[in-house]
mmCIF file of C-alpha atoms in Angstrom:
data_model
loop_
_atom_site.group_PDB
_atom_site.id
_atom_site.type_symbol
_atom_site.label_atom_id
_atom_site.label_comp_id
_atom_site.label_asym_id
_atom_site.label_seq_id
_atom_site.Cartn_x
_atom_site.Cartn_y
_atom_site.Cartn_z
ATOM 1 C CA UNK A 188 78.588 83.733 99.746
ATOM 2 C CA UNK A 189 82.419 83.331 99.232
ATOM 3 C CA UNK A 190 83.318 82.347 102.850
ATOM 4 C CA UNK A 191 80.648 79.291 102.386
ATOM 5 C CA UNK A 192 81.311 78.402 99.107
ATOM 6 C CA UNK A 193 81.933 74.500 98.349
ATOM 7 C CA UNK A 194 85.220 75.145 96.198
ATOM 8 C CA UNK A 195 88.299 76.901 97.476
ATOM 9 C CA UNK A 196 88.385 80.914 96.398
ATOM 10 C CA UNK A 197 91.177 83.448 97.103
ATOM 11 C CA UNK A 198 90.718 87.052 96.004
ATOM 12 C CA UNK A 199 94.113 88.418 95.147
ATOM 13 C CA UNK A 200 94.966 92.328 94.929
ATOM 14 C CA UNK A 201 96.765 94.453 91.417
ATOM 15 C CA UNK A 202 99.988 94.393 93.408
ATOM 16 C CA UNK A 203 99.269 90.445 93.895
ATOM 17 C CA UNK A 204 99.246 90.630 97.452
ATOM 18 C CA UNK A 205 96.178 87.767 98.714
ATOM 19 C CA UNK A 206 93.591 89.637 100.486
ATOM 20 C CA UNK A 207 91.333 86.813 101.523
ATOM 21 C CA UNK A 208 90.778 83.236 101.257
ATOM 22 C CA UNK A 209 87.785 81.208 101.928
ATOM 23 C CA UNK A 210 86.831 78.371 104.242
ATOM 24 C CA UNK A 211 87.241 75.629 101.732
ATOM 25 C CA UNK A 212 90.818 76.947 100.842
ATOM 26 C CA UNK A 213 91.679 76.618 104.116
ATOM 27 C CA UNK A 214 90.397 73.407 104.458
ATOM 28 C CA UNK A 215 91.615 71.943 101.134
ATOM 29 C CA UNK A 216 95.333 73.482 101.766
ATOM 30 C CA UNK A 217 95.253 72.848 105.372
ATOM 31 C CA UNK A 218 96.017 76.203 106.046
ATOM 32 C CA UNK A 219 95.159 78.746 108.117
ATOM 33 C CA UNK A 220 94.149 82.457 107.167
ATOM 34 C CA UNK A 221 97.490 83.937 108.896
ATOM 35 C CA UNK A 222 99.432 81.414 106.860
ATOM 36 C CA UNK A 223 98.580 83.043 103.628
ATOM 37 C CA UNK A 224 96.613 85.908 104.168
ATOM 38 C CA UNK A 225 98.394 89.844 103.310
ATOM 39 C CA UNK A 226 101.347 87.639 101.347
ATOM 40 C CA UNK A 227 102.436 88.044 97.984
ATOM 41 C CA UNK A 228 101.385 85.830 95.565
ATOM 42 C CA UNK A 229 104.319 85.999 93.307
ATOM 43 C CA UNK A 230 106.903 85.019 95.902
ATOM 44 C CA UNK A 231 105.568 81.866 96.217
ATOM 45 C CA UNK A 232 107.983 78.883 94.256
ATOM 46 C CA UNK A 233 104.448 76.941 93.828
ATOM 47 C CA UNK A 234 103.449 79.169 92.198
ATOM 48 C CA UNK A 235 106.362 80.101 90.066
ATOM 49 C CA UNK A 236 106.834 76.106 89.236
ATOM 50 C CA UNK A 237 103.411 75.751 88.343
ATOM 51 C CA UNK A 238 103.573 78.433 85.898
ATOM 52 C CA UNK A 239 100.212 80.349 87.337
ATOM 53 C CA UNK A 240 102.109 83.380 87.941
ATOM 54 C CA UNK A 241 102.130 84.151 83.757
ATOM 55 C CA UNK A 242 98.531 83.019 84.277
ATOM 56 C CA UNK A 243 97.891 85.773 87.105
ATOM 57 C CA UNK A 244 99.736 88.351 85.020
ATOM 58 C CA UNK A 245 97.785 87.574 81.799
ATOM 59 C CA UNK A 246 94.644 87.676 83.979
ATOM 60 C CA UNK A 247 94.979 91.398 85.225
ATOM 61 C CA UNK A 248 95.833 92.361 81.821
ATOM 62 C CA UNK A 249 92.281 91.447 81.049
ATOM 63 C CA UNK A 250 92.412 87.680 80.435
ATOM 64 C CA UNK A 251 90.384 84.862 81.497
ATOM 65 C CA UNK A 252 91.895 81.253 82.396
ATOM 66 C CA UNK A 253 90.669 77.714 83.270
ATOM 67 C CA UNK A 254 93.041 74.756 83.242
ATOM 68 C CA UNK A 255 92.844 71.261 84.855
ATOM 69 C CA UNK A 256 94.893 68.723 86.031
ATOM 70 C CA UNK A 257 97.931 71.700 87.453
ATOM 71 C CA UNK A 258 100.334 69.740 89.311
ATOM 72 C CA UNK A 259 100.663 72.172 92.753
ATOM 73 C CA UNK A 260 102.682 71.454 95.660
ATOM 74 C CA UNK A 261 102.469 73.717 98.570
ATOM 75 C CA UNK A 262 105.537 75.777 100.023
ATOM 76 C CA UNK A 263 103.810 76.052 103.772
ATOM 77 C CA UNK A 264 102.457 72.450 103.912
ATOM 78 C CA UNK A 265 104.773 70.303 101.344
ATOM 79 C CA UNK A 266 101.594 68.606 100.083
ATOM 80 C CA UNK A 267 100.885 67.841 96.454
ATOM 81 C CA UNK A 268 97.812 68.672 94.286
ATOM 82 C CA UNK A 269 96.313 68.399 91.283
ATOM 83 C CA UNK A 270 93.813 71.071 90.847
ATOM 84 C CA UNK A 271 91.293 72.781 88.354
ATOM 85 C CA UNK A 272 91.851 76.548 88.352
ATOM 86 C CA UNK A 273 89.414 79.148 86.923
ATOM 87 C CA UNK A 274 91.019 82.581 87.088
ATOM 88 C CA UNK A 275 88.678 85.964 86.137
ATOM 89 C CA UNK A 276 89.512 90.024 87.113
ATOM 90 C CA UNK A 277 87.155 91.602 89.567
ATOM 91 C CA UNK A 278 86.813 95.178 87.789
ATOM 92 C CA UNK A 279 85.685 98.564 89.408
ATOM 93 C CA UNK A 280 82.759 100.642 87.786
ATOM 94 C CA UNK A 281 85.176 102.259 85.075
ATOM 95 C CA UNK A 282 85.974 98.798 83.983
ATOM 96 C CA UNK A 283 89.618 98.507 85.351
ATOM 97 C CA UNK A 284 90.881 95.232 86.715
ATOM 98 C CA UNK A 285 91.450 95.802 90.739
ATOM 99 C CA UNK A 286 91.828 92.529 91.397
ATOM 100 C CA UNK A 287 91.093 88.592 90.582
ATOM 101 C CA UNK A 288 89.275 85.801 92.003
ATOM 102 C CA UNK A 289 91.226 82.316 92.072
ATOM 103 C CA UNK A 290 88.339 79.327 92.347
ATOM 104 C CA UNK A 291 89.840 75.935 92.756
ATOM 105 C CA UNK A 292 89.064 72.231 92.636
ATOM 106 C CA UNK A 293 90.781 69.517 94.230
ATOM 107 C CA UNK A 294 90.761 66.895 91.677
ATOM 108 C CA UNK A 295 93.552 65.327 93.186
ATOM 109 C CA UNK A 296 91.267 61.899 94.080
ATOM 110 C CA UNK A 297 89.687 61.606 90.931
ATOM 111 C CA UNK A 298 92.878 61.825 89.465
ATOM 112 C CA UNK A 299 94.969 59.667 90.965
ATOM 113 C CA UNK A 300 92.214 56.868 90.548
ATOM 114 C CA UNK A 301 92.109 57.125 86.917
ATOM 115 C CA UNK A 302 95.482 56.974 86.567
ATOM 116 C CA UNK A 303 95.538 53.725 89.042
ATOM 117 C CA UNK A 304 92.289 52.898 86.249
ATOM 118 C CA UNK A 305 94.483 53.524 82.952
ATOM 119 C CA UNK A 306 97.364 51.175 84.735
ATOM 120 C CA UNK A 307 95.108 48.418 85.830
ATOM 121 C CA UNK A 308 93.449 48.222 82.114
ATOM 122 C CA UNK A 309 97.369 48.615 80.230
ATOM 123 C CA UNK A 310 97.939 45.587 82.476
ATOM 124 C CA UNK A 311 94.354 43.848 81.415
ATOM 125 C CA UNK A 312 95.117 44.445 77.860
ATOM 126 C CA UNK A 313 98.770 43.115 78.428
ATOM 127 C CA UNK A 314 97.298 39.740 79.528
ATOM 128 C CA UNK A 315 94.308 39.617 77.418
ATOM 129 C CA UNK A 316 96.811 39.993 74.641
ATOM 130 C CA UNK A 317 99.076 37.087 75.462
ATOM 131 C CA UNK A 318 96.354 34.792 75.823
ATOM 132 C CA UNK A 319 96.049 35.153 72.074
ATOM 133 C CA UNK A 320 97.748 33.412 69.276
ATOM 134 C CA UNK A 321 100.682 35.384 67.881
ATOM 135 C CA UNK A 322 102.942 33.277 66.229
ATOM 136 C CA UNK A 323 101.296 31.236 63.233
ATOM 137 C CA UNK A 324 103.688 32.307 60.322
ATOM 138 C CA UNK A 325 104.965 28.783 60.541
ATOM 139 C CA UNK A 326 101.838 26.964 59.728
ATOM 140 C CA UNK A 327 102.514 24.351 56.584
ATOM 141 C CA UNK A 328 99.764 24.871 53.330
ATOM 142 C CA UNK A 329 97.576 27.282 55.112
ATOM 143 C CA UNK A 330 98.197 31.493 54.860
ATOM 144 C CA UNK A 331 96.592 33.139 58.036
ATOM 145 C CA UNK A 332 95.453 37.085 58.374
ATOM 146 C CA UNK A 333 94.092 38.443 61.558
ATOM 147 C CA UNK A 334 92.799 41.740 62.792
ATOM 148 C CA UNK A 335 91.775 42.041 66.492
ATOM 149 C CA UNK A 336 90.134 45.241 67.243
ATOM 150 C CA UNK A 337 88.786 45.983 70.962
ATOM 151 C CA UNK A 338 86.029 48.435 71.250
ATOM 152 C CA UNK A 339 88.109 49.680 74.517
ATOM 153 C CA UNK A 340 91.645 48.763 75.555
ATOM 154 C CA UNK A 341 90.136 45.053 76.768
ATOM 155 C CA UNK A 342 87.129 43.383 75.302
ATOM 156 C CA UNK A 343 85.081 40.237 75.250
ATOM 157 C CA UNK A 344 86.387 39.126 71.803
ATOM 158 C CA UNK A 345 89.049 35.851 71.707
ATOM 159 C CA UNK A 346 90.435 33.591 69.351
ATOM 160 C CA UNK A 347 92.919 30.774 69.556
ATOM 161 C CA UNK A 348 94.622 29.117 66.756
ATOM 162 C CA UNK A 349 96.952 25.432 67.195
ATOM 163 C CA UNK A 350 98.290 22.590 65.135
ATOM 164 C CA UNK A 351 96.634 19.589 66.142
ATOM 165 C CA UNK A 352 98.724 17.288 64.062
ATOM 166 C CA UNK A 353 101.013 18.155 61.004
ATOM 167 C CA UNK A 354 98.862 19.527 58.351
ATOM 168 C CA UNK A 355 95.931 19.737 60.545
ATOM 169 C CA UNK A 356 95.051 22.847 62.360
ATOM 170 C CA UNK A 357 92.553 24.212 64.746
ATOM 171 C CA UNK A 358 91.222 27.589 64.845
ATOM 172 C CA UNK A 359 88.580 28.960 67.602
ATOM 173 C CA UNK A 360 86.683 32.240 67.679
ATOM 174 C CA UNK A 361 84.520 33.770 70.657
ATOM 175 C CA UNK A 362 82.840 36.347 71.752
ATOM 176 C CA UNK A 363 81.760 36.729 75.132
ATOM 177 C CA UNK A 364 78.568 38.664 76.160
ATOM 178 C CA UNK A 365 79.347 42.595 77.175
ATOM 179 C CA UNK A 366 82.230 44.731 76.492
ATOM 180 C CA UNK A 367 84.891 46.184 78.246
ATOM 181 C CA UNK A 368 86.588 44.542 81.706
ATOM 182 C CA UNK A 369 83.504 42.377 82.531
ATOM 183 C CA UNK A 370 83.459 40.863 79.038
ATOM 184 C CA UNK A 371 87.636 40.306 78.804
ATOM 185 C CA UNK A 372 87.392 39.078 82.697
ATOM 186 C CA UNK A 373 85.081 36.392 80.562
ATOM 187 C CA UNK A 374 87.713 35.688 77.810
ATOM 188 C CA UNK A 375 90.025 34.928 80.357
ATOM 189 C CA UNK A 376 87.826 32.129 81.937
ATOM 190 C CA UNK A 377 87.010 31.135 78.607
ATOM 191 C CA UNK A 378 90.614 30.908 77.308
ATOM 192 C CA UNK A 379 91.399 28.778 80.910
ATOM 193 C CA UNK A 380 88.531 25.796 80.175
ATOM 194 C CA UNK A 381 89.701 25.987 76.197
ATOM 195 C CA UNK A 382 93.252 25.462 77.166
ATOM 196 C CA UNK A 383 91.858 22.339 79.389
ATOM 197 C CA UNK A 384 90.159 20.846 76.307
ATOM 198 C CA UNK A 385 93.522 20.889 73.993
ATOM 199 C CA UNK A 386 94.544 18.017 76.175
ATOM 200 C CA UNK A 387 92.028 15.866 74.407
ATOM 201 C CA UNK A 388 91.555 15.455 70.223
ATOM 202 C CA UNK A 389 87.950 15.520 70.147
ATOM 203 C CA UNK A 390 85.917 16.166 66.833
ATOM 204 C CA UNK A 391 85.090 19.646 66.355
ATOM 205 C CA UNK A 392 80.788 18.840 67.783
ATOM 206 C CA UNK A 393 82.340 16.850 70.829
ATOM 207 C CA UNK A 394 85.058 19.554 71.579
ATOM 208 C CA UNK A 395 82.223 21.821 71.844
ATOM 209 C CA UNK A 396 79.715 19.685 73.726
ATOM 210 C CA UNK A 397 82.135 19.085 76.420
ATOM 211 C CA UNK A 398 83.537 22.573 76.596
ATOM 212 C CA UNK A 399 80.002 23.485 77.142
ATOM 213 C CA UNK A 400 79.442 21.017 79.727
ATOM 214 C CA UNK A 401 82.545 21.946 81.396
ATOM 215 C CA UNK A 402 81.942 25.505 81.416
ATOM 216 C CA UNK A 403 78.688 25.651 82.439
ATOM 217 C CA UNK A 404 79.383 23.277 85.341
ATOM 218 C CA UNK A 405 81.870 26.225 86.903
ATOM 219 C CA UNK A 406 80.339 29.539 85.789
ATOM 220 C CA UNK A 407 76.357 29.161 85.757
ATOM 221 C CA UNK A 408 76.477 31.027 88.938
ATOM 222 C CA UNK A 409 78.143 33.896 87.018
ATOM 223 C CA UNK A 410 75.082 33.866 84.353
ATOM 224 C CA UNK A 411 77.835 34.011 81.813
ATOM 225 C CA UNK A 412 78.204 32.917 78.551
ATOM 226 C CA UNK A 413 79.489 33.500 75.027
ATOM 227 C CA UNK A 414 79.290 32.277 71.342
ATOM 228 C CA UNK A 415 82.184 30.336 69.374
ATOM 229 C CA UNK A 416 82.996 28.623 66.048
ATOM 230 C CA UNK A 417 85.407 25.849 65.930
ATOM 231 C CA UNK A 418 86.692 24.852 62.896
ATOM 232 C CA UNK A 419 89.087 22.343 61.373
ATOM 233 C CA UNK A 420 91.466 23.114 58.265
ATOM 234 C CA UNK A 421 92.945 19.560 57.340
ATOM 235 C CA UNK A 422 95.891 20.432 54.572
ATOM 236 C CA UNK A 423 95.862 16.821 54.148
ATOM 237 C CA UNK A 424 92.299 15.793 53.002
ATOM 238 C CA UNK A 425 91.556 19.129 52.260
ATOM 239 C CA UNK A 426 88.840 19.355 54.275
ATOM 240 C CA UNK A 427 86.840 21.626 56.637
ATOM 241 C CA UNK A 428 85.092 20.445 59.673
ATOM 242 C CA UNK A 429 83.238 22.660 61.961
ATOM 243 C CA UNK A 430 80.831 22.986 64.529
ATOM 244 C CA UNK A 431 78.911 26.542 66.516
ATOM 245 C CA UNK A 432 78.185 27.944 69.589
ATOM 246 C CA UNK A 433 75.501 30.285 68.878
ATOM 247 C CA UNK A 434 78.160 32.050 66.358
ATOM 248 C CA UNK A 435 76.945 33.989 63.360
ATOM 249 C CA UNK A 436 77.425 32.420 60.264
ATOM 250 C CA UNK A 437 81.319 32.502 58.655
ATOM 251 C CA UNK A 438 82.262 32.558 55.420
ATOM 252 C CA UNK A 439 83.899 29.882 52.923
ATOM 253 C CA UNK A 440 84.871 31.434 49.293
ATOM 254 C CA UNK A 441 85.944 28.250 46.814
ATOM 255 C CA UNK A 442 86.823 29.036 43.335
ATOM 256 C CA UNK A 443 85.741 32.076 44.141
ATOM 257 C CA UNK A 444 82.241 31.930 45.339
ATOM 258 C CA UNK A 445 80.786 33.024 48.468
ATOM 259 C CA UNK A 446 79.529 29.986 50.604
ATOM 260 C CA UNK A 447 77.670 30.707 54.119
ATOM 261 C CA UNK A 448 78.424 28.223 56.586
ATOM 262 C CA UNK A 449 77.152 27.383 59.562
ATOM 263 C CA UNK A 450 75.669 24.277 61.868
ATOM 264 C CA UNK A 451 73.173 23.974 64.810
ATOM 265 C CA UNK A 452 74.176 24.726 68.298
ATOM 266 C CA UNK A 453 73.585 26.940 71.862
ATOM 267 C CA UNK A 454 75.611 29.483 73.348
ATOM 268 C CA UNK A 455 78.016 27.958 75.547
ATOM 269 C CA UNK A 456 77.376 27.550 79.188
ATOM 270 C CA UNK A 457 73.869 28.709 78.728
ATOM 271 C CA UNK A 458 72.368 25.646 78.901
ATOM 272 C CA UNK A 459 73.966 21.802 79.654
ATOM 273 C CA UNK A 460 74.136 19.058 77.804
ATOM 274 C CA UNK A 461 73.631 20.295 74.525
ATOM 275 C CA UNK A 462 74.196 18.534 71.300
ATOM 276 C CA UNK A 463 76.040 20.461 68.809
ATOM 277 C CA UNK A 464 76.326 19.557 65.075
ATOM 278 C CA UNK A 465 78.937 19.204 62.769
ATOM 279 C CA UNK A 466 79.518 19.671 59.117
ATOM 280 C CA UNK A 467 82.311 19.104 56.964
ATOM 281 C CA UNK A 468 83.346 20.984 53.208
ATOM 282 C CA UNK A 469 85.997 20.210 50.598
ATOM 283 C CA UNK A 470 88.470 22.743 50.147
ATOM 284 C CA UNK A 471 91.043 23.459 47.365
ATOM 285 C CA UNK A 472 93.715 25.142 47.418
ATOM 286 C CA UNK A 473 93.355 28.848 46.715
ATOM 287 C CA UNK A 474 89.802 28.815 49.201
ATOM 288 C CA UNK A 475 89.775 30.884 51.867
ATOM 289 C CA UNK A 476 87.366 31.010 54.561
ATOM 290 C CA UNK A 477 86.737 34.097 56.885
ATOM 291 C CA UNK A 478 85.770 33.536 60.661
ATOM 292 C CA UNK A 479 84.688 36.871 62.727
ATOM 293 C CA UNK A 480 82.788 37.748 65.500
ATOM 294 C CA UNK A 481 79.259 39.491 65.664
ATOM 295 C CA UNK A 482 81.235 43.208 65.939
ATOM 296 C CA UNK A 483 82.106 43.670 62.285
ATOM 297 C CA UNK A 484 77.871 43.679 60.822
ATOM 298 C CA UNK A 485 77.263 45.205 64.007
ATOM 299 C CA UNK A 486 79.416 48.039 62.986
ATOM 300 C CA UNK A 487 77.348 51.710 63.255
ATOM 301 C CA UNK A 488 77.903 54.941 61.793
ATOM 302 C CA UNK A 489 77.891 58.641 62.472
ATOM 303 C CA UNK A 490 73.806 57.792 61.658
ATOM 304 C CA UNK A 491 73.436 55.083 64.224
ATOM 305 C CA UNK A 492 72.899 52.649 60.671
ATOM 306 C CA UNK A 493 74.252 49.363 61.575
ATOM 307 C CA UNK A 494 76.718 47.680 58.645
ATOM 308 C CA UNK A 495 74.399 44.368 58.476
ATOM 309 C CA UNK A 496 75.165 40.980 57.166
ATOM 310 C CA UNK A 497 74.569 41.586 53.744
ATOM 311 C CA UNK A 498 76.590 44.717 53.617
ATOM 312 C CA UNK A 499 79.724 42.610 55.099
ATOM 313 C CA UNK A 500 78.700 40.092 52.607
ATOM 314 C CA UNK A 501 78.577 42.746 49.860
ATOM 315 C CA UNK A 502 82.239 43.998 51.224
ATOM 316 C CA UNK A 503 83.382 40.407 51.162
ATOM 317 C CA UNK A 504 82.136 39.437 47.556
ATOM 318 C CA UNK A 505 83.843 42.873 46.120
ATOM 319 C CA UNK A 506 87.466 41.706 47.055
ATOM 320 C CA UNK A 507 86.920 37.657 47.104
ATOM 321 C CA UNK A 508 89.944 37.370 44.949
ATOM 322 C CA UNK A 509 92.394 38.884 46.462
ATOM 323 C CA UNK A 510 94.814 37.019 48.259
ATOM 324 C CA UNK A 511 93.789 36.822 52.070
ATOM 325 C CA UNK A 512 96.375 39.350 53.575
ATOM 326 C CA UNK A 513 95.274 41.757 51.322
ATOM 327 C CA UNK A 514 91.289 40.694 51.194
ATOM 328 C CA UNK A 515 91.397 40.815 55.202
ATOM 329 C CA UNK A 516 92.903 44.738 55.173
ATOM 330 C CA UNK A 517 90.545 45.746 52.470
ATOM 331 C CA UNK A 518 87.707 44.700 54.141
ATOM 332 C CA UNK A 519 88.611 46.389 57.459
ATOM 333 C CA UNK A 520 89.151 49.327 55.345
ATOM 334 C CA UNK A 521 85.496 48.985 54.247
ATOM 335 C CA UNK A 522 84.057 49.051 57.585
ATOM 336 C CA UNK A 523 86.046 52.073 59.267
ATOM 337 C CA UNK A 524 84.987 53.980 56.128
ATOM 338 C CA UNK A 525 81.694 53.199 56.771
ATOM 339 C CA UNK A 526 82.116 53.760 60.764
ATOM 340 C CA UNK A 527 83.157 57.212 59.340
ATOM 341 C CA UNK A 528 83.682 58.867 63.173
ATOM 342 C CA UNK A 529 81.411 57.223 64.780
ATOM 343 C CA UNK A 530 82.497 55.555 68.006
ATOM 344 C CA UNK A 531 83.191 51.914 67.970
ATOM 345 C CA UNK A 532 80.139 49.921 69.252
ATOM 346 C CA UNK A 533 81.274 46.434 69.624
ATOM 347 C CA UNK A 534 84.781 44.685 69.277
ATOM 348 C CA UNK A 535 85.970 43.419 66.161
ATOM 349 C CA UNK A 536 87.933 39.903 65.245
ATOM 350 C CA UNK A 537 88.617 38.757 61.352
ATOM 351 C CA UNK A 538 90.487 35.698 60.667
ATOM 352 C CA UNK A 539 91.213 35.260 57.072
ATOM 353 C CA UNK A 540 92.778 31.847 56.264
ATOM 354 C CA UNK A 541 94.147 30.635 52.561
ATOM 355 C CA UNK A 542 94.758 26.874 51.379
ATOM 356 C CA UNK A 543 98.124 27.129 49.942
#
């Protein structure tokens, strides 16, 4: 049974010396029998670097030991390995340890290609993250909170934020269908058309209408699509103007009541030529108005309850008069007490802005 079994096994003597070794240790070591076979265990430096000669030791003294991901590199072939190793004693009838039995896994693949995983997704989340808007201290008469909050290290979730004129300022949220690399592969097309449409000032409905248009046109083969709001703070007139793409409904709070807002519209690049409406509010200075994607009511907990609308709402309405930094980090706070230790189950973007 040992000479055919799929892992590599090597039964190893009291005095250490290595009695016998499998076909699959030969064949994962590229070894031969004579190579190893009758030699002591404990004069190897592989072993010694590795540190499974304490192991061994602690293992004839009676105790058991599994560990993955040792680093081992061979003294006979020079080749590197990174192995799972389950150590146990092979005792006579009285009970005494004669021996042990050494099983190991080459994990070595599997490994190496998460690792070359992890890297690939630092250097998604590295790009994903500079195709957001960083730098909007400097905005004139408006205050402006954000938390971004993959449910991995990439997700589908964007925004975008940009002064259109001096006092007038655009901001764009999105959420792409899916999660994880498919879903920020999306944000990344998405962010490439958006970038196309700063080149032209078109009303908030028309932006969308044509960013639709233009989006469906070059990705309907991909059967891809995602929601958005675009909306309009204008310092000047103090006005909003706004328009959706399938996007939940946001949130306006003036003189401290809680206004739902929202306006007709499709997903974008589900359909073409879609009209898209727009609608316009007065603000004063003190509003704020919230903008977040689908992930925070969408929120579950260790009972698999989701948050809801009117929960968020609830959340929302409880700290409406704080000033937006602060009403943005208590209502975060809110939902990852609620999330208790559940997982995350969607991403999570909240924009906060203030009229100043």
């Amino acid at each position: 049974i040992i000479e055919y079994a799929p892992y590599a096994i090597q039964i190893i003597s009291k005095d250490g010396t290595i009695t016998s070794v499998n076909k699959a240790y030969e064949k994962m070591f590229n070894y031969s029998k004579d190579d190893i076979v009758n030699k002591n265990i404990f004069e190897f430096e592989s072993v010694k670097k590795s540190g499974l000669d304490e192991k061994y030791r602690k293992v004839f003294n009676g105790a058991k030991f599994f560990q993955e991901n040792v680093v081992f590199k061979s003294d006979i072939s020079g080749l590197e390995f990174i192995l799972n190793i389950s150590i146990a004693a092979i005792k006579n009838e009285k009970g005494a340890v004669v021996a042990l039995i050494n099983m190991i896994n080459d994990d070595t693949e599997r490994v190496l290609a998460e690792r070359a995983l992890q890297e690939d997704l630092e250097m998604a989340q590295t790009i994903q993250r500079s195709l957001i808007t960083s730098n909007y201290s400097h905005f004139s008469g408006v205050e402006v909170a954000i938390q971004f909050v993959p449910m991995m290290q990439v997700g589908g979730d964007l925004y975008d934020i940009y002064e259109i004129e001096d006092g007038k300022y655009r901001f764009f949220i999105g959420d792409a269908t899916g999660h994880g690399v498919q879903a920020a592969l999306s944000t990344m097309l998405i962010k490439s058309e958006y970038e196309r449409l700063k080149l032209f000032e078109y009303p908030v409905n028309e932006a969308l209408k044509q960013f639709n248009n233009e989006y469906y046109s070059h990705y309907i083969q991909l059967n891809n699509y995602f929601t958005c709001f675009l909306l309009d703070v204008d310092v000047i007139t103090s006005e909003i103007n706004y328009a959706s793409g399938g996007h939940p409904e946001q949130i306006v709070i003036s003189q401290n009541e809680v206004q739902i807002i929202n306006a007709k519209g499709s997903v974008i690049g589900a359909f073409p030529d879609r009209d898209f409406e727009q609608k316009n509010v007065s603000v004063n200075k003190g509003d704020k108005i919230i903008l977040f994607s689908d992930g925070l009511a969408e929120t579950l907990n260790v009972n698999d309850e989701f948050l809801g609308t009117d929960q968020l709402y609830n959340i929302i309405n409880k700290y409406k008069e704080k000033p937006i930094k602060e009403l943005i980090s208590f209502i975060m706070s809110a939902i990852w007490e609620f999330q208790g230790n559940a997982p995350a189950s969607d991403d999570v973007t909240l924009i906060g802005i203030e009229i100043e």
